Coordinates of C-alpha atoms in Angstrom, one line a residue:
M1 CA -75.9 187.1 97.2
M2 CA -77.8 187.6 94.0
Y3 CA -76.1 186.6 90.7
T4 CA -76.9 188.0 87.3
K5 CA -77.8 185.5 84.5
A6 CA -74.4 186.1 83.0
E7 CA -72.6 185.4 86.3
L8 CA -74.7 182.2 86.8
T9 CA -73.8 181.0 83.4
K10 CA -70.1 181.6 84.1
L11 CA -70.4 179.8 87.4
F12 CA -72.1 176.9 85.8
I13 CA -69.3 176.6 83.1
L14 CA -66.6 176.7 85.8
E15 CA -68.4 174.1 88.0
T16 CA -68.8 171.8 85.1
V17 CA -65.4 172.1 83.4
A18 CA -63.1 172.4 86.5
P19 CA -63.2 168.7 87.2
I20 CA -62.7 167.9 83.5
F21 CA -59.5 170.1 83.2
N22 CA -58.4 168.7 86.6
K23 CA -58.8 165.1 85.5
N24 CA -57.7 165.3 81.8
G25 CA -55.2 168.1 81.8
Y26 CA -55.0 171.2 79.7
A27 CA -53.9 169.8 76.3
A28 CA -56.2 166.7 76.6
T29 CA -59.3 168.8 77.2
S30 CA -60.8 169.8 73.9
M31 CA -63.4 172.5 73.2
S32 CA -65.8 169.7 72.1
D33 CA -65.4 168.1 75.6
I34 CA -66.3 171.5 77.1
T35 CA -69.3 172.1 74.9
E36 CA -70.5 168.5 75.4
A37 CA -70.3 168.7 79.2
T38 CA -72.0 172.1 79.5
G39 CA -74.5 171.7 76.6
L40 CA -73.4 175.2 75.5
T41 CA -72.1 176.4 72.2
K42 CA -68.5 177.5 71.6
G43 CA -69.8 181.0 71.2
A44 CA -71.5 180.9 74.6
I45 CA -68.3 179.6 76.2
Y46 CA -66.1 182.3 74.5
G47 CA -68.7 184.9 75.4
N48 CA -67.6 184.3 79.0
F49 CA -63.9 183.5 78.6
K50 CA -61.3 184.9 76.2
N51 CA -60.0 181.5 75.1
K52 CA -59.3 178.0 76.4
E53 CA -56.3 179.2 78.4
D54 CA -58.4 181.8 80.2
L55 CA -61.1 179.1 80.9
A56 CA -58.5 176.7 82.2
I57 CA -56.9 179.3 84.6
S58 CA -60.4 180.4 85.8
A59 CA -61.4 176.7 86.3
F60 CA -58.2 176.1 88.3
K61 CA -58.7 179.2 90.5
Y62 CA -62.4 178.2 91.0
I63 CA -61.5 174.6 92.2
V64 CA -58.7 175.8 94.4
K65 CA -60.9 178.5 96.0
G66 CA -63.3 175.8 97.1
L67 CA -60.5 173.7 98.5
L68 CA -59.0 176.7 100.5
K69 CA -62.4 177.6 101.8
K70 CA -62.9 174.0 103.1
I71 CA -59.5 174.2 104.9
A72 CA -60.4 177.7 106.3
I73 CA -63.7 176.4 107.7
H74 CA -62.0 173.3 109.2
L75 CA -59.5 175.6 111.0
E76 CA -62.3 177.8 112.5
S77 CA -62.8 175.2 115.2
S78 CA -59.8 176.4 117.2
D79 CA -58.1 179.8 117.9
S80 CA -54.9 178.2 119.0
P81 CA -52.1 178.2 116.3
I82 CA -50.7 174.9 117.4
Q83 CA -54.2 173.3 117.3
K84 CA -54.6 174.8 113.8
L85 CA -51.5 172.9 112.6
F86 CA -53.0 169.7 113.9
L87 CA -56.3 170.6 112.2
I88 CA -54.4 171.0 108.9
S89 CA -53.1 167.4 109.1
D90 CA -56.6 166.3 110.2
F91 CA -58.1 167.9 107.1
Y92 CA -55.6 166.1 104.8
R93 CA -56.3 162.8 106.5
N94 CA -59.7 162.8 104.7
Y95 CA -58.4 164.6 101.6
Y96 CA -58.5 161.6 99.3
A97 CA -62.3 161.2 99.8
Y98 CA -62.8 165.0 99.4
S99 CA -60.7 165.4 96.2
R100 CA -61.8 162.3 94.2
P101 CA -65.1 163.8 93.0
L102 CA -63.0 166.9 91.8
G103 CA -61.0 164.6 89.6
G104 CA -58.1 164.5 92.0
C105 CA -55.9 167.1 93.7
P106 CA -55.9 170.2 91.5
I107 CA -52.5 171.5 92.7
I108 CA -50.7 168.2 91.8
N109 CA -52.7 167.5 88.6
I110 CA -52.6 170.9 87.1
G111 CA -49.1 171.5 88.4
V112 CA -47.6 168.4 86.7
D113 CA -49.7 168.9 83.6
A114 CA -48.9 172.6 83.2
N115 CA -45.2 172.1 83.9
N116 CA -45.0 170.5 80.5
Q117 CA -47.8 172.3 78.6
N118 CA -48.5 175.8 79.8
S119 CA -46.3 178.3 81.6
V120 CA -49.1 180.7 82.4
L121 CA -51.2 178.0 84.0
L122 CA -48.0 176.8 85.9
D123 CA -47.5 180.4 87.2
N124 CA -51.0 180.3 88.7
V125 CA -50.3 176.9 90.4
R126 CA -47.0 178.3 91.9
V127 CA -48.9 181.4 93.2
I128 CA -51.3 179.0 95.1
I129 CA -48.5 176.8 96.5
E130 CA -46.7 180.0 97.8
K131 CA -50.0 181.2 99.2
I132 CA -50.6 177.9 101.1
Q133 CA -47.0 177.9 102.4
D134 CA -47.3 181.6 103.5
Q135 CA -50.5 180.8 105.4
L136 CA -48.8 177.9 107.1
A137 CA -45.8 180.0 108.0
T138 CA -48.1 182.7 109.4
I139 CA -49.8 180.2 111.7
I140 CA -46.4 179.0 112.9
E141 CA -45.3 182.7 113.5
Q142 CA -48.6 183.3 115.4
G143 CA -47.8 180.2 117.5
I144 CA -44.3 181.6 118.3
E145 CA -45.9 184.9 119.3
A146 CA -48.5 183.1 121.5
G147 CA -45.7 181.1 123.2
E148 CA -47.1 177.8 121.8
I149 CA -44.3 177.2 119.3
S150 CA -40.5 177.3 120.0
P151 CA -39.0 180.7 119.0
K152 CA -36.0 178.8 117.5
V153 CA -38.3 177.5 114.7
N154 CA -37.9 178.8 111.2
A155 CA -41.6 179.3 110.2
L156 CA -41.2 179.3 106.4
Q157 CA -38.8 176.3 106.4
Y158 CA -41.3 174.2 108.4
A159 CA -44.2 175.5 106.3
K160 CA -42.5 174.3 103.1
R161 CA -41.5 171.0 104.8
I162 CA -45.1 170.2 105.9
D163 CA -46.6 171.2 102.6
T164 CA -44.0 169.1 100.7
M165 CA -44.9 166.1 102.9
I166 CA -48.6 166.6 102.3
Q167 CA -48.2 167.0 98.5
G168 CA -46.0 163.9 98.3
A169 CA -48.5 161.9 100.3
V170 CA -51.3 163.1 98.1
F171 CA -49.4 162.0 95.0
M172 CA -48.6 158.6 96.4
T173 CA -52.1 158.0 97.7
Y174 CA -53.5 158.7 94.2
T175 CA -50.8 156.9 92.3
M176 CA -51.0 153.7 94.4
N177 CA -54.8 154.1 95.2
D178 CA -53.9 153.5 98.9
E179 CA -54.7 155.8 101.8
F180 CA -51.8 154.4 103.9
Y181 CA -49.5 157.1 102.5
M182 CA -51.9 159.9 103.6
D183 CA -52.5 158.4 107.0
D184 CA -48.9 157.7 107.7
T185 CA -47.7 161.1 106.6
T186 CA -50.3 163.0 108.5
N187 CA -49.3 161.0 111.6
Q188 CA -45.7 162.0 110.9
I189 CA -46.7 165.6 110.6
D190 CA -48.5 165.4 114.0
Q191 CA -45.2 164.0 115.5
I192 CA -43.2 166.9 114.0
I193 CA -45.7 169.5 115.5
H194 CA -45.5 167.7 118.8
N195 CA -41.8 167.0 119.0
E196 CA -40.2 169.9 117.0
L197 CA -42.6 172.8 117.1
K198 CA -44.4 172.7 120.3
V199 CA -42.9 174.4 123.3

């Protein structure tokens, strides 16, 4: 895929500022932080993005797109819905090492920050959370159709439960700087898949 010079500049800005917004939050990231990190002028930044809010939303979407792509690639190693659920917990087992260079977990960081600062950014975080939960629910529904998961299971309820457990574990792992929380929770999720979902 060939990018134009303008597209490459936009991509460079997003790659550079996404971890800064993710780490510092919306309000604490100034335009001088952005110009200093990119080496570009304010005019060059605003030539690609309407304003700071537009840049912050684009940076969040960019960083999350990379995360969702990583998960999708990880899930490609099996066609079995029940195995895909185990692969999700397997992915998050190593999430701390993956997300640290990004400045932490974008969903938690931007979600908590935007909740107090920026409703438009928060709406974008909610859309991503709903998307993740819907995808999880779809895998569970596919498992029911394939006869791998009990038909008594409420797909969306379990999708929300698993996602809540993951996000809580990510928060605790970062807050306490201790991977025990991630390891223990992903083991618990595996037990739920085994004991409550699997036929």
